[in-house]
PDB file of C-alpha atoms in Angstrom:
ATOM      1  CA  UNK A   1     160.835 101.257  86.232  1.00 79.00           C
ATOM      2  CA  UNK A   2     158.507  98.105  86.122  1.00 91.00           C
ATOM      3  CA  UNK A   3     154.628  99.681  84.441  1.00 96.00           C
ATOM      4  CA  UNK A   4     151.951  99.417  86.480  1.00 97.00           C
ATOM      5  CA  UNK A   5     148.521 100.480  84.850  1.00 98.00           C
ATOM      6  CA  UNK A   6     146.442 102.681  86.943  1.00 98.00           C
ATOM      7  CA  UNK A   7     144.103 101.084  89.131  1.00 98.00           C
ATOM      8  CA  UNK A   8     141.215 103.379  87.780  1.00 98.00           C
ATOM      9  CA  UNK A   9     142.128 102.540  84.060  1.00 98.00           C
ATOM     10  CA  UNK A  10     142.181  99.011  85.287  1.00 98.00           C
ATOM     11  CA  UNK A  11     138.371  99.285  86.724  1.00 98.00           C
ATOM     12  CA  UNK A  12     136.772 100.747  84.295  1.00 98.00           C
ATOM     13  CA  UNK A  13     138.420  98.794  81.102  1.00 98.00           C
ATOM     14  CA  UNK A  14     138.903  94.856  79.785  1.00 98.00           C
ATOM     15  CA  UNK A  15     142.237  93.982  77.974  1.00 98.00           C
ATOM     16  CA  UNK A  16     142.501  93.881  74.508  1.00 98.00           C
ATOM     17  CA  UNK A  17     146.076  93.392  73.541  1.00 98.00           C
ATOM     18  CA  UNK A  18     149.419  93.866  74.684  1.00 98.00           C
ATOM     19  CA  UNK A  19     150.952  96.417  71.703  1.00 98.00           C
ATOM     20  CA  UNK A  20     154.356  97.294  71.105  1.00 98.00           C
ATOM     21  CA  UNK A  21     154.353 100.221  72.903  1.00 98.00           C
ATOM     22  CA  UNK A  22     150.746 100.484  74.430  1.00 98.00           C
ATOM     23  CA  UNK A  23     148.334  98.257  76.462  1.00 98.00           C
ATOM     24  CA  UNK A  24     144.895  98.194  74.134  1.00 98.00           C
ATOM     25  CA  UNK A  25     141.714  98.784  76.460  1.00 98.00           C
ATOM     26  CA  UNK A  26     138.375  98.546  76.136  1.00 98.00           C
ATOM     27  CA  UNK A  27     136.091 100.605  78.490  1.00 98.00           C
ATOM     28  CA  UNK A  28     133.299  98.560  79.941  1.00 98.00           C
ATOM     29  CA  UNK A  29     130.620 100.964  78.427  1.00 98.00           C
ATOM     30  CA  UNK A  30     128.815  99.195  75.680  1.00 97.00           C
ATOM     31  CA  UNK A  31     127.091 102.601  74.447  1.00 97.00           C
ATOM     32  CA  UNK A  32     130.170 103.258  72.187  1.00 96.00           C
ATOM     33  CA  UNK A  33     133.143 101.234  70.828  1.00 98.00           C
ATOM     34  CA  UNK A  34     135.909 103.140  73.174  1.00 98.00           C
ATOM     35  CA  UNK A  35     139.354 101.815  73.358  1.00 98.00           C
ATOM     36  CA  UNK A  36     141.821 102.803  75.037  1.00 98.00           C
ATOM     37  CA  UNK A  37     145.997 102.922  74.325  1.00 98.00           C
ATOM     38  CA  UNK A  38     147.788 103.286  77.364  1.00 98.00           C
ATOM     39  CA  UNK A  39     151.858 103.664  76.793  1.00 98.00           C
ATOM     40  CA  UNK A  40     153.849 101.352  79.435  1.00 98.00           C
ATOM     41  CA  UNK A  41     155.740 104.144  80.527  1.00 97.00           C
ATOM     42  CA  UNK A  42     155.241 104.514  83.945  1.00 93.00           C
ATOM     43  CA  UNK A  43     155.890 108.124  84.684  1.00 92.00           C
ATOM     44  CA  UNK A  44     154.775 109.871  81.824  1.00 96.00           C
ATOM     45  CA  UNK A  45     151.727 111.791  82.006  1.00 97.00           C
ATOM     46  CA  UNK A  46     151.675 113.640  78.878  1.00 98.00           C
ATOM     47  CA  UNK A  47     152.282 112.628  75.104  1.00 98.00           C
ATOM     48  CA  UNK A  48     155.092 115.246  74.492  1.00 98.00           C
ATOM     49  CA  UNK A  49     156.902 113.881  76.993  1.00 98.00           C
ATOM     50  CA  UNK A  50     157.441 110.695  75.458  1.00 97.00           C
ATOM     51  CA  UNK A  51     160.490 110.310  73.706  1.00 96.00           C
ATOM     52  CA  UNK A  52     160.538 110.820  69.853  1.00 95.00           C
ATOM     53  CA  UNK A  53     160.439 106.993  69.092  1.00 96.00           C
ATOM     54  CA  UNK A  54     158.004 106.365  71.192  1.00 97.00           C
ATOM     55  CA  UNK A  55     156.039 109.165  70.042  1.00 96.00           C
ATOM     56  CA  UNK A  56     156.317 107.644  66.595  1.00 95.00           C
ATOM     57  CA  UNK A  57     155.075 103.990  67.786  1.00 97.00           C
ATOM     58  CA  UNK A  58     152.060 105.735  69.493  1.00 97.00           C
ATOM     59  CA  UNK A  59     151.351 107.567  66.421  1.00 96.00           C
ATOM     60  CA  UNK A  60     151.103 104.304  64.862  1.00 96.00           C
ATOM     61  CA  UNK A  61     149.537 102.232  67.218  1.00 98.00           C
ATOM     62  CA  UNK A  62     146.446 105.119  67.427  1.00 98.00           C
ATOM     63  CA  UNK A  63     146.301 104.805  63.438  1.00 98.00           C
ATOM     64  CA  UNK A  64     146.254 101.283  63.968  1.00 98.00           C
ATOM     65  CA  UNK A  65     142.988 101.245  66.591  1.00 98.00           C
ATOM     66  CA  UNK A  66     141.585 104.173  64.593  1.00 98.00           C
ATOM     67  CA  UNK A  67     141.262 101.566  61.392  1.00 98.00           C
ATOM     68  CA  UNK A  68     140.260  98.790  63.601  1.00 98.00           C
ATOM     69  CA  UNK A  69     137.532 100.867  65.290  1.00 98.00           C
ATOM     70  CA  UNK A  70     136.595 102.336  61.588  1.00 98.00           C
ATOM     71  CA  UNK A  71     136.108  98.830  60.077  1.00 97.00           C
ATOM     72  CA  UNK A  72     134.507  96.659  63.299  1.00 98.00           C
ATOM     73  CA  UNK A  73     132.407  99.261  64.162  1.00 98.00           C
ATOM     74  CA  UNK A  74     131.953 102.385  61.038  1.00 98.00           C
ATOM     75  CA  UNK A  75     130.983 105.179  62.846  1.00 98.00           C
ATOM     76  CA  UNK A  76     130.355 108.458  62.006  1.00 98.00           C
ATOM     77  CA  UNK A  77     133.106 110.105  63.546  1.00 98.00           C
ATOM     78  CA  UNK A  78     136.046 109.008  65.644  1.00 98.00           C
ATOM     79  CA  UNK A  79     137.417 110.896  67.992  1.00 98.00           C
ATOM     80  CA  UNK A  80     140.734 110.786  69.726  1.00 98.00           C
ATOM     81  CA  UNK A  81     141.887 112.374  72.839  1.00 98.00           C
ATOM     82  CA  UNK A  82     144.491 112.235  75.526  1.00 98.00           C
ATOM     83  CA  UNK A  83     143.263 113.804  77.949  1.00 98.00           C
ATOM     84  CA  UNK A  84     144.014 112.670  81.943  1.00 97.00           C
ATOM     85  CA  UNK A  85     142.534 114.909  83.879  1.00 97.00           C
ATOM     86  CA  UNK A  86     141.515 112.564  86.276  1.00 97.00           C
ATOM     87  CA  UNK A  87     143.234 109.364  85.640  1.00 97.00           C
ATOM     88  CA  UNK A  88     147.414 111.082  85.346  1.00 96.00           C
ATOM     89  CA  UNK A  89     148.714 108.057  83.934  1.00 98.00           C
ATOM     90  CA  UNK A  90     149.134 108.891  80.168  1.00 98.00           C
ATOM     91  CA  UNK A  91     146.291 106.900  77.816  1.00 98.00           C
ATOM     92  CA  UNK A  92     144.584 107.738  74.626  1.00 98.00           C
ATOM     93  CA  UNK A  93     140.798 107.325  73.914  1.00 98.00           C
ATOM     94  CA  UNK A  94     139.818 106.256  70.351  1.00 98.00           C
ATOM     95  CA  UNK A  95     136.365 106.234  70.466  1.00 98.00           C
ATOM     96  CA  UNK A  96     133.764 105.635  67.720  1.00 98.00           C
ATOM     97  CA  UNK A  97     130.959 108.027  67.716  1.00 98.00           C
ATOM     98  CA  UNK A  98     127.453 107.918  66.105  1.00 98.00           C
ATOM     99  CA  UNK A  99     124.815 110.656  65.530  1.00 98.00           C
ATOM    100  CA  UNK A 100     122.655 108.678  67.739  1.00 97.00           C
ATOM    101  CA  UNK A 101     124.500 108.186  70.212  1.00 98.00           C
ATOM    102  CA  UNK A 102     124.047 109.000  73.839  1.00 97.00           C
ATOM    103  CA  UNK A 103     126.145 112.147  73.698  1.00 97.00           C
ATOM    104  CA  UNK A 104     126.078 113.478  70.367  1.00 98.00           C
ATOM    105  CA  UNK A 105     127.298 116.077  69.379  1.00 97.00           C
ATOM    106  CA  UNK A 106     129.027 115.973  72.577  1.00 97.00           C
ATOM    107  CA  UNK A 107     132.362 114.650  73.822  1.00 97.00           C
ATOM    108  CA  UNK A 108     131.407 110.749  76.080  1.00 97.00           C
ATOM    109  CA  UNK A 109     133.598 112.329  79.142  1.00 97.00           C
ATOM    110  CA  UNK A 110     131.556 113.298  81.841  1.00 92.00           C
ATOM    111  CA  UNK A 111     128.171 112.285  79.967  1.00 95.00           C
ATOM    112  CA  UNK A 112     125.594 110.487  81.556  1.00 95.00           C
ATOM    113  CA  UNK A 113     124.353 106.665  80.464  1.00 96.00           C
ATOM    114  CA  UNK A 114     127.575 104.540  79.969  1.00 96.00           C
ATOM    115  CA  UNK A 115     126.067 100.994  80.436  1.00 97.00           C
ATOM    116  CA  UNK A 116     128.212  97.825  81.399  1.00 98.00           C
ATOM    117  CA  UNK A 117     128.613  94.928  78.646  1.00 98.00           C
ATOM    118  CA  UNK A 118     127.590  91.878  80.365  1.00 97.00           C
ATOM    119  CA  UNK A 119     130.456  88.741  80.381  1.00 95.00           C
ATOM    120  CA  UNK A 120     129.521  87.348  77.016  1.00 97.00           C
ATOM    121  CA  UNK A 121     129.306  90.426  75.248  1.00 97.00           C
ATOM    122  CA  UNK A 122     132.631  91.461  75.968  1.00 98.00           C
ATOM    123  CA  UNK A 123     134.490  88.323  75.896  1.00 98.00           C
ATOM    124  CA  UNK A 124     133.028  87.979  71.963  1.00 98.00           C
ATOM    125  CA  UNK A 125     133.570  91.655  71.370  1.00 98.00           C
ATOM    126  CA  UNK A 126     137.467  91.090  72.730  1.00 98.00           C
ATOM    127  CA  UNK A 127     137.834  88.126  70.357  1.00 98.00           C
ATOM    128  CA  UNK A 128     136.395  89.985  67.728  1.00 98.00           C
ATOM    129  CA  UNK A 129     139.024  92.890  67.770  1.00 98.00           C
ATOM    130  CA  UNK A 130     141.660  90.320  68.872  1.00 97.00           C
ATOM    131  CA  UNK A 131     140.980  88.377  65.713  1.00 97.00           C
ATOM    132  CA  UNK A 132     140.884  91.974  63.759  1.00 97.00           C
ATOM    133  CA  UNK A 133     144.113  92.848  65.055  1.00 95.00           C
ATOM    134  CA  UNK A 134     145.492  89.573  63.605  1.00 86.00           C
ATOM    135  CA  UNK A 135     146.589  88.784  67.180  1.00 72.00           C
TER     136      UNK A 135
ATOM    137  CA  UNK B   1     142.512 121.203  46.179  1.00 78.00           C
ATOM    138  CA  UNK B   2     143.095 124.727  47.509  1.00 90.00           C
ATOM    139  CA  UNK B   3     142.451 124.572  51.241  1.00 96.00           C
ATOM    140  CA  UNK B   4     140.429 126.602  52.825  1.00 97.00           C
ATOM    141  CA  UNK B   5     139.288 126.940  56.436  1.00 98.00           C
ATOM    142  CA  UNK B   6     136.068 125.764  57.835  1.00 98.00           C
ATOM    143  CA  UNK B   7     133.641 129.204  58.754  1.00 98.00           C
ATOM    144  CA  UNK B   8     133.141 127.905  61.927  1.00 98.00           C
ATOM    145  CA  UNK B   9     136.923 127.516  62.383  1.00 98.00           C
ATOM    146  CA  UNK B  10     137.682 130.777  61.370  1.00 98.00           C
ATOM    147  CA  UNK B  11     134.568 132.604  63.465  1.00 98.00           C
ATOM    148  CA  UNK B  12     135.804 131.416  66.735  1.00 98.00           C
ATOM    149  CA  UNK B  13     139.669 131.815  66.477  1.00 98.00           C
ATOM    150  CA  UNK B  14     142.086 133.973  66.038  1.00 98.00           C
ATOM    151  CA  UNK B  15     145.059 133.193  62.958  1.00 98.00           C
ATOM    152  CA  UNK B  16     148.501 132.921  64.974  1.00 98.00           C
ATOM    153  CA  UNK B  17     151.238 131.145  62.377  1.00 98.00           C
ATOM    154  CA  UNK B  18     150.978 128.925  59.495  1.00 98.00           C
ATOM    155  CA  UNK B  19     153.215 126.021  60.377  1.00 98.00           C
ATOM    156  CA  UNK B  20     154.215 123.047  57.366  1.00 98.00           C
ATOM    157  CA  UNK B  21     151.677 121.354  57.770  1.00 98.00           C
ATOM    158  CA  UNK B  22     149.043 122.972  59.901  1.00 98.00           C
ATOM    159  CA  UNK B  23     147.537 126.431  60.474  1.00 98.00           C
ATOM    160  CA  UNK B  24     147.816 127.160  64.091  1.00 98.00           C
ATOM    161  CA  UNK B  25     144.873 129.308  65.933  1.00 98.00           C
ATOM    162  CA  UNK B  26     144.202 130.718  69.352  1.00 98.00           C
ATOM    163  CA  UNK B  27     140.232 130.108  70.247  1.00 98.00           C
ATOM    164  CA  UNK B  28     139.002 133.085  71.408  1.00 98.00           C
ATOM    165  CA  UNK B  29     138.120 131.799  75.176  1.00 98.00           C
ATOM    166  CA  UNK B  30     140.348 133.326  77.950  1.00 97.00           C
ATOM    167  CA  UNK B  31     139.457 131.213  80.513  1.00 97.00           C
ATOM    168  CA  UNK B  32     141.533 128.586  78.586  1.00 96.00           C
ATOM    169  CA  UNK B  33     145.086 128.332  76.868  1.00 98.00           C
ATOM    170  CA  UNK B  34     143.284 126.918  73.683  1.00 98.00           C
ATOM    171  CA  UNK B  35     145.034 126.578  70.858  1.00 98.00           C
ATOM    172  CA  UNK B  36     144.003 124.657  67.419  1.00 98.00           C
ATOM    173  CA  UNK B  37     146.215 122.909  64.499  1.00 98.00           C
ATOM    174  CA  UNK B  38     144.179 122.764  61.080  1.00 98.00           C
ATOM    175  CA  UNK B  39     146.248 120.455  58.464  1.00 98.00           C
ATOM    176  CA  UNK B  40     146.277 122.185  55.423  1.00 98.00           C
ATOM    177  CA  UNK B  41     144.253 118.695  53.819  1.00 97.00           C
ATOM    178  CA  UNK B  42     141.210 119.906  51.978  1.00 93.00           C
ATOM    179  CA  UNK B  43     139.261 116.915  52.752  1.00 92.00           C
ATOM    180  CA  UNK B  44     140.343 115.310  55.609  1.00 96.00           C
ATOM    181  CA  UNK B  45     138.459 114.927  58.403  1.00 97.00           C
ATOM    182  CA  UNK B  46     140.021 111.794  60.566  1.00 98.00           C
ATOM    183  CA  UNK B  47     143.734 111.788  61.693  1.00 98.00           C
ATOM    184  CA  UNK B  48     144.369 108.061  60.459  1.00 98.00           C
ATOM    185  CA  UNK B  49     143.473 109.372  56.808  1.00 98.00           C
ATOM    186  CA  UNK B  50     146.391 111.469  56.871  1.00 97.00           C
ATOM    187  CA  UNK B  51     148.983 110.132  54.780  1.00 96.00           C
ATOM    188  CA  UNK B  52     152.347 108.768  56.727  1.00 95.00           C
ATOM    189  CA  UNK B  53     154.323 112.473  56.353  1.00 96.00           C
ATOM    190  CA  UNK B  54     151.723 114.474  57.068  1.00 97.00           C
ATOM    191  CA  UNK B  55     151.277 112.008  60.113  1.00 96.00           C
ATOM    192  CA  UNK B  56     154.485 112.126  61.054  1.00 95.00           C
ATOM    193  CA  UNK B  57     154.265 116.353  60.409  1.00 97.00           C
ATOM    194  CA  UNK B  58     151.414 116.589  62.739  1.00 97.00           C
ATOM    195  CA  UNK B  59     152.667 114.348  65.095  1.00 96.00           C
ATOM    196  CA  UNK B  60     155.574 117.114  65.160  1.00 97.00           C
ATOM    197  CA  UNK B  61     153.564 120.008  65.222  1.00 98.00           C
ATOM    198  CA  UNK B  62     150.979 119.142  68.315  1.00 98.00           C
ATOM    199  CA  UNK B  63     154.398 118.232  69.971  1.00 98.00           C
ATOM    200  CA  UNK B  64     155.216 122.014  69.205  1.00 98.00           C
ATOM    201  CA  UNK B  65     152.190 123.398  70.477  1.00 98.00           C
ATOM    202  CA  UNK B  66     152.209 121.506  73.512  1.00 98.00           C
ATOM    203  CA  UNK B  67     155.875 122.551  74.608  1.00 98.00           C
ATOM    204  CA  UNK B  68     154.720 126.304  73.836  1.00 98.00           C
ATOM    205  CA  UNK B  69     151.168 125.770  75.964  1.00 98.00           C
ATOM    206  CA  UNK B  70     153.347 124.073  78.328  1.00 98.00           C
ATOM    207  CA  UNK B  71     156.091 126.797  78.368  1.00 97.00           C
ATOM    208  CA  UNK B  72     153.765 129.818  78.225  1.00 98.00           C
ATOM    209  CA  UNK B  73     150.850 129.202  80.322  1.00 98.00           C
ATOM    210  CA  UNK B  74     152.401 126.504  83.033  1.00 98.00           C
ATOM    211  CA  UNK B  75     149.087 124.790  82.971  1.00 98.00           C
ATOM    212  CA  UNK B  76     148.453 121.330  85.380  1.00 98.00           C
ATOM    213  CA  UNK B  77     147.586 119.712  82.082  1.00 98.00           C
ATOM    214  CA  UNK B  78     147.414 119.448  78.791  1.00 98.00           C
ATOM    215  CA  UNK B  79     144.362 118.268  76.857  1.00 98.00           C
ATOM    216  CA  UNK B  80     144.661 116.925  73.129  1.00 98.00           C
ATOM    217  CA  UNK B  81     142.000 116.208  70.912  1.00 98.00           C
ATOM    218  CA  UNK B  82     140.636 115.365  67.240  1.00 98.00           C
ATOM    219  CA  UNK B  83     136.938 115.137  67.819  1.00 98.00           C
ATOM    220  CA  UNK B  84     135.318 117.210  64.525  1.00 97.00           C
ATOM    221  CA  UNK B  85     131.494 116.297  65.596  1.00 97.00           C
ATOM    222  CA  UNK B  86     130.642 119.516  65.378  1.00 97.00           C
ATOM    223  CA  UNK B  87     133.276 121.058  62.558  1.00 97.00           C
ATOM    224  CA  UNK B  88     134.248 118.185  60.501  1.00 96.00           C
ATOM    225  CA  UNK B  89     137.467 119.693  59.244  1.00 98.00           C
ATOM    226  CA  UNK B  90     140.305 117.926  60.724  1.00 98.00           C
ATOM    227  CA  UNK B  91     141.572 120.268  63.721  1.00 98.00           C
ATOM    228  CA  UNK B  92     143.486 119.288  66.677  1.00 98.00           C
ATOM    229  CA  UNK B  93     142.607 120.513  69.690  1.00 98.00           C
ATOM    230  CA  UNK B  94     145.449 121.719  71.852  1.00 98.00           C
ATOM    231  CA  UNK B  95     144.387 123.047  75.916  1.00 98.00           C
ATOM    232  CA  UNK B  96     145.747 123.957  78.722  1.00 98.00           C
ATOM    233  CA  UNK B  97     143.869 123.061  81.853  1.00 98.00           C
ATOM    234  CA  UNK B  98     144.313 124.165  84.971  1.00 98.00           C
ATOM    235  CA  UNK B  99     142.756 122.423  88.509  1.00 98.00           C
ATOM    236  CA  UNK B 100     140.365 125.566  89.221  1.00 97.00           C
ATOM    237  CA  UNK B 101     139.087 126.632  85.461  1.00 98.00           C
ATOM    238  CA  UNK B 102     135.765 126.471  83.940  1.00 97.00           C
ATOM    239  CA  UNK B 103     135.249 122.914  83.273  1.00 97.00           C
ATOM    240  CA  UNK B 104     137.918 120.789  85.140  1.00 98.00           C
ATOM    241  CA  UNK B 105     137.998 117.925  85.873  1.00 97.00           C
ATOM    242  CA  UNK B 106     136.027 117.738  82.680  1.00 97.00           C
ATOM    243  CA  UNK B 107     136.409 118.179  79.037  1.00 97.00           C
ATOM    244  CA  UNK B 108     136.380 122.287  78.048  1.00 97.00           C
ATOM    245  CA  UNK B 109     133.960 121.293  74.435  1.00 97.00           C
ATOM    246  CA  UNK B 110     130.290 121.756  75.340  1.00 92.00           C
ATOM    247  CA  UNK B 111     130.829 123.373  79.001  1.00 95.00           C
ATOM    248  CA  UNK B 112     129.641 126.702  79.712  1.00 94.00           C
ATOM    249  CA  UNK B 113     131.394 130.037  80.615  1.00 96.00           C
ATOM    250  CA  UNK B 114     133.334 130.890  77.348  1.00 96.00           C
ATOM    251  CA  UNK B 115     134.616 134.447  77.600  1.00 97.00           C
ATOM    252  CA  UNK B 116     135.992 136.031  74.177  1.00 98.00           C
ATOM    253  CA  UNK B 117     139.321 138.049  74.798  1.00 98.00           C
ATOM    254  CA  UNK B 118     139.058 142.136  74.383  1.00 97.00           C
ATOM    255  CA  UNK B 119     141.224 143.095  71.300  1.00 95.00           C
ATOM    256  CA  UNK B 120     144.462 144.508  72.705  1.00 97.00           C
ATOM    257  CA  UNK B 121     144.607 140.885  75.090  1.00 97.00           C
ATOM    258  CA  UNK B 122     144.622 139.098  71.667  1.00 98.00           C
ATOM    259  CA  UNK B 123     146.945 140.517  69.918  1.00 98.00           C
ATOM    260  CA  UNK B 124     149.335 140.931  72.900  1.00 98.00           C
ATOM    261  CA  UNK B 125     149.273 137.172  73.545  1.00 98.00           C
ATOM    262  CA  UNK B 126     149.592 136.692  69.721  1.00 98.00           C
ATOM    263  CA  UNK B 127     152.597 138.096  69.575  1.00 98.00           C
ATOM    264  CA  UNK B 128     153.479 136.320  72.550  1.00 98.00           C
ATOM    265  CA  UNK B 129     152.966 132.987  70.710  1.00 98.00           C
ATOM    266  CA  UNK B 130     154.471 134.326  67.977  1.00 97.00           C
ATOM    267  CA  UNK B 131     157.368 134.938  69.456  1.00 97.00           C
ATOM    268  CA  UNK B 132     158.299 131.658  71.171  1.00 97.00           C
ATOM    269  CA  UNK B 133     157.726 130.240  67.896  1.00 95.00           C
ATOM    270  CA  UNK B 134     160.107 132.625  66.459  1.00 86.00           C
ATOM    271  CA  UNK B 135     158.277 133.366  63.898  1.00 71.00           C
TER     272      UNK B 135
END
């Protein structure tokens, strides 16, 4: 089955990289460094259902954001989450959380005060995690 | 370093198995399925600082816990999560969410309504758990 990502997903984010497994996001929220893995496995809606190698190649590809997020952007905490409540298609969140941000202690869904980037910001943000990511 | 579980951790749950890697706990909430993995890592407090087998061991274990939420409770979705911006011990977040609880479509961390279970309901689904673990 050909992937499709979700229209929603597709919105809300700008594309980052095209992983072995996963599609690398970036939500258009320039209040916090928030990527997003999405597997291209077009029916799967949660992580236990993917199959064991895949599992293992998302496993590494969130370790690999994780790192990326943790060096571009050192925040205080990152936090990971799959959640898909309201988008089903299966993605991950790594986000990169500060004290000071605008949901602290907090989790960012359902928080009030994402803010767009504007075009330039995101295109050199993109390069900049592009160029991390070696790719 | 002997490990030892966060206070916090340890007010608000209730012990159910100690897996290979990971402690597993029930939160006491029972308007959600809501179980928790603690790796046994003294001072860990990201998932990407995990070494590669205790990666791969945790990768395992949420995999666990989500086929025994799944199996158990039947919920419309499954909810996993490594935030710590409250508790920074590592813990993993494991929830089962249904379309009419508490909180849904949102995240359960920070909404209102919590409801502790009354002893005997504990220990009943305890042993529950317990025994689709077989343990």
């Amino acid at each position: 089955m050909i992937f499709e990502l979700n229209q929603r997903l597709r919105a809300d984010t700008f594309e980052v990289a095209v992983l072995d497994l996963s599609l690398l996001l970036l939500m258009n929220d320039k209040t916090a460094p928030w990527l997003i893995l999405v597997p291209q496995r077009q029916e799967i809606k949660e992580m236990h259902h993917l199959d064991k190698n895949d599992l293992a190649m998302l496993a590494e590809e969130i370790t690999l954001v994780s790192c990326l997020v943790e060096k571009v952007f050192v925040p205080d905490k990152i936090n990971v989450a799959s959640l898909g409540n309201i988008v089903p298609q299966l993605h991950i969140h790594i986000v990169g959380r500060f004290k000071n941000d605008r949901a602290w202690p907090g989790p960012v869904w359902g928080a009030s005060g994402a803010e767009p980037y504007d075009a330039t910001e995101a295109a050199r943000l993109i390069e900049r995690l592009k160029s991390e990511l070696k790719i």
